[in-house]
Coordinates of C-alpha atoms in Angstrom, one line a residue:
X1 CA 147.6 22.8 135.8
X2 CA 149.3 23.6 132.9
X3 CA 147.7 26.5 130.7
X4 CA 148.2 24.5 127.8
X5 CA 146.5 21.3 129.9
X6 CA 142.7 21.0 129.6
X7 CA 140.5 19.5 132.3
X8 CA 139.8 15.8 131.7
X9 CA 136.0 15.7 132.1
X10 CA 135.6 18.7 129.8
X11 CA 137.7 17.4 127.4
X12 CA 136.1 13.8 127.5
X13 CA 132.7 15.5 127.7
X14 CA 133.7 17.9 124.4
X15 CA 134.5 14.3 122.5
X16 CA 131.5 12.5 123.9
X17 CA 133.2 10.6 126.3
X18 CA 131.6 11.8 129.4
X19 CA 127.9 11.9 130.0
X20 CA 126.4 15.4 130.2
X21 CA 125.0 14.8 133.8
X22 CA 128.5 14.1 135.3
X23 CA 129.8 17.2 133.3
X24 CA 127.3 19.3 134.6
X25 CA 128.1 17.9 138.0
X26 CA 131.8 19.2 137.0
X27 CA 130.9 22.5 135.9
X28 CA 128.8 23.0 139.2
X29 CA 131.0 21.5 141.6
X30 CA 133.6 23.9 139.8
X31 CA 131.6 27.3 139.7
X32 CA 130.6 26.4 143.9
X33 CA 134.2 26.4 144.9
X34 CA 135.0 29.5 142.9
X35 CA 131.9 31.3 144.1
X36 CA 132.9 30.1 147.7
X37 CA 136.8 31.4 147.2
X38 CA 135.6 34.8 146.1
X39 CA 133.2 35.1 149.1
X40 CA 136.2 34.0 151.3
X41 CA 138.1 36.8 149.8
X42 CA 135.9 39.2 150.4
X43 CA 134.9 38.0 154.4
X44 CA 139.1 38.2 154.3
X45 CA 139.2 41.6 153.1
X46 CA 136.8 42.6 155.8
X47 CA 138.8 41.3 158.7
X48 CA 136.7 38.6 159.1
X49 CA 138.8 35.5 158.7
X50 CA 142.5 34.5 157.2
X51 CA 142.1 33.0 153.8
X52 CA 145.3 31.5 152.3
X53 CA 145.2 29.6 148.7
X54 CA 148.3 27.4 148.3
X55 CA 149.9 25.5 145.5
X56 CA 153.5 23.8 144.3
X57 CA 155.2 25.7 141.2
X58 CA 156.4 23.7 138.0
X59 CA 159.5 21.8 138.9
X60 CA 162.9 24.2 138.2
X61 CA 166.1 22.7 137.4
X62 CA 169.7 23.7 139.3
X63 CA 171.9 24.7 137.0
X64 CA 169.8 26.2 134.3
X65 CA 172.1 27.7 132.3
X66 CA 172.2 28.5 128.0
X67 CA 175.5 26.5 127.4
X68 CA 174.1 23.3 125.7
X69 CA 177.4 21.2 126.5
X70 CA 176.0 21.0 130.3
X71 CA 172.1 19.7 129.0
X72 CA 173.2 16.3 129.7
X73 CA 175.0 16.7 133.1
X74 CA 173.7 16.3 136.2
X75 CA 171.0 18.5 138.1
X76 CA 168.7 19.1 140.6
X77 CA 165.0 19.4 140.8
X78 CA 164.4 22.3 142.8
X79 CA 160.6 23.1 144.0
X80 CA 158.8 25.8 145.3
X81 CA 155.5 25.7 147.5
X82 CA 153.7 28.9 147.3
X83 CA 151.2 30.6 150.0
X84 CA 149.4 33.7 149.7
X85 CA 147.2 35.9 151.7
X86 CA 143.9 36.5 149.6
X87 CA 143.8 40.0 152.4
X88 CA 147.2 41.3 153.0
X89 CA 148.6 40.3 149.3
X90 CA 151.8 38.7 151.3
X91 CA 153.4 36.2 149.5
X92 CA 155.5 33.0 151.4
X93 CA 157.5 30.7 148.8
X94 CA 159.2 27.9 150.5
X95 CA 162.2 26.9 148.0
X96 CA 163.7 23.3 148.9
X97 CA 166.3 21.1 146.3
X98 CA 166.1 16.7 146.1
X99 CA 169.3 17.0 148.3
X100 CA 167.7 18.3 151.0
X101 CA 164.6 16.3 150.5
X102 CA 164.6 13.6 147.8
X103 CA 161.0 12.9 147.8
X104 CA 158.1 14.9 148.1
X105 CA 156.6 14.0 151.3
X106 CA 153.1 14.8 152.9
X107 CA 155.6 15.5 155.8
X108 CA 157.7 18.6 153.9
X109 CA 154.9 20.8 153.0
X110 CA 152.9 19.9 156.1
X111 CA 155.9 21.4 157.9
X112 CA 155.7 24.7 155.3
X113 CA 151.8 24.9 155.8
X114 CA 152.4 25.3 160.0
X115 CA 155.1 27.0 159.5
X116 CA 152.9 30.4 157.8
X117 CA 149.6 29.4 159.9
X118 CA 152.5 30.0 163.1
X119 CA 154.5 33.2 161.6
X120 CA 151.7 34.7 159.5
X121 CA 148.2 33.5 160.1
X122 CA 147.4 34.1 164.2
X123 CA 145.7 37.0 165.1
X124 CA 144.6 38.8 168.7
X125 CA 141.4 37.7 168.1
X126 CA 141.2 34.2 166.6
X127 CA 140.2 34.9 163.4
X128 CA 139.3 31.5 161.7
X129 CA 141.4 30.4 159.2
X130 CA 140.7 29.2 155.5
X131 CA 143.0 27.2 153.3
X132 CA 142.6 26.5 149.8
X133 CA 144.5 24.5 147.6
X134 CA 143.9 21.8 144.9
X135 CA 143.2 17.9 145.9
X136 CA 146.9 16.7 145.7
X137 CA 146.8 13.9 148.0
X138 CA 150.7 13.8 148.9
X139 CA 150.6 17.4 149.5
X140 CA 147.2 19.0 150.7
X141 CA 144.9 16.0 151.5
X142 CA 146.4 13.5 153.9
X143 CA 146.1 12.5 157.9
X144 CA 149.9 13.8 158.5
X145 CA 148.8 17.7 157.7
X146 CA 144.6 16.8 159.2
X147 CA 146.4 15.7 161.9
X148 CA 149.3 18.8 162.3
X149 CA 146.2 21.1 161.7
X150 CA 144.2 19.6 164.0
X151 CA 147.3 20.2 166.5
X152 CA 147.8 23.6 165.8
X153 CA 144.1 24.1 166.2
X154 CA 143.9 22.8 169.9
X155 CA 146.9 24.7 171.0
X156 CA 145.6 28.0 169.8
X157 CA 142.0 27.5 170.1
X158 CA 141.4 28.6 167.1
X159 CA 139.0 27.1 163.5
X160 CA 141.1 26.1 160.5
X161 CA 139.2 24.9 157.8
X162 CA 140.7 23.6 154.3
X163 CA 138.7 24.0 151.1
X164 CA 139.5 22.1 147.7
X165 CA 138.7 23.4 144.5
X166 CA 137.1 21.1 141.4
X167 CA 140.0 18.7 140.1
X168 CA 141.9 20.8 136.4
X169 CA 139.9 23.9 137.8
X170 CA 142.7 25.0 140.8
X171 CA 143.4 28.8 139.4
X172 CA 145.0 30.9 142.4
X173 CA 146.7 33.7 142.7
X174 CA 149.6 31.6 143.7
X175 CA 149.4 31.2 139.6
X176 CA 150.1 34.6 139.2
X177 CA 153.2 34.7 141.5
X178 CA 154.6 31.7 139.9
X179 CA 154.2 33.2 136.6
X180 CA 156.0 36.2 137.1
X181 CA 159.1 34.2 138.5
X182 CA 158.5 32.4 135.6
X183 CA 159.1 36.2 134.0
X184 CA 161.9 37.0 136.3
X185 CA 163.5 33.7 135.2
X186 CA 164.0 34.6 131.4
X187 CA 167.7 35.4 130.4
X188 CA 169.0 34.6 134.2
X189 CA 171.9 32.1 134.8
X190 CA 171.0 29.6 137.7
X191 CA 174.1 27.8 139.7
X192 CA 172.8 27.1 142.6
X193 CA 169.2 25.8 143.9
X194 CA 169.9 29.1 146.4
X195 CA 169.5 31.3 143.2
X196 CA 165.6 30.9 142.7
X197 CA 165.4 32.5 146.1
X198 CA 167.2 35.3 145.2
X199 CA 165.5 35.6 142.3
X200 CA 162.2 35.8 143.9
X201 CA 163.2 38.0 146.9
X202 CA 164.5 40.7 143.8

């Protein structure tokens, strides 16, 4: 979300719009998840389990450059799915263009999600694993990633839960890595789609 955006029920609740019991629900529902990340963290931090919060950046444009005579001109949409470690700090962006994937399938960032839970996630011992993310259907709440988890799952014999936070209440820390590409960004030239992943690796 946005910083600039405001949550929907909070803003229909602050105009009377929405009644105070289904706010309240809101707020509750809202202060449980955040309550239940920060534990998470913590039992991470300990060794206990592998929590990972995950979340797609802002679309990015390819090229993005200052000359105004190219605003009009053609470009691609460039994306990038973030996952980090709430433990080890280790950050995984996954930076893909429309022409290598035109739409954004539940297929593409199921294939990002095993991918880390493969590379990054396993441990000697099994640990269970956490995901958080918000409740975008397309990307984090379908059968084609239950179902690629669920594999995973059986051939390592291992738990992987996934967690959603309240709906316009999703902060992560992935927020905080986006926003200092967002930094890194300011005054750079991009040609290429390749060049946000240079950016981010600097």
């Amino acid at each position: 979300m946005n910083k600039k955006d405001q949550c929907n029920t909070c803003f229909s609740y602050k105009y009377k719009n929405e009644t105070e019991e289904k706010w309240k629900i809101h707020v509750a529902n809202k202060e449980k998840a955040r309550k239940a990340k920060t534990t998470d963290k913590e039992l991470a931090e300990k060794g206990k389990i592998v929590a990972v919060t995950m979340d797609l950046q802002a679309v990015k444009l390819a090229p993005f450059l200052p000359a105004r005579k190219i605003y009009f001109k053609t470009k691609l949409c460039c994306h990038n799915f973030t996952l980090y470690n709430l433990a080890t700090r280790d950050v995984t962006c996954y930076w893909f263009s429309e022409d290598q994937n035109n739409q954004l399938q539940a297929s593409t960032f199921t294939s990002c999600i095993i991918d880390l839970l493969e590379k990054n996630c396993l441990t000697p011992d099994k640990l269970p694993i956490i995901i958080y993310s918000d409740g975008c259907g397309f990307q984090n709440k379908n059968n084609i990633l239950s179902n690629a988890i669920l594999n995973f799952s059986i051939k390592h014999q291992i738990f992987v839960y996934q967690k959603y936070l309240e709906p316009c209440h999703t902060q992560m820390k992935c927020d905080s890595v986006h926003s200092i590409i967002e930094r890194k960004l300011r005054h750079r030239e991009i040609h290429l789609p390749s060049d946000y992943a240079y950016v981010t690796k600097d």
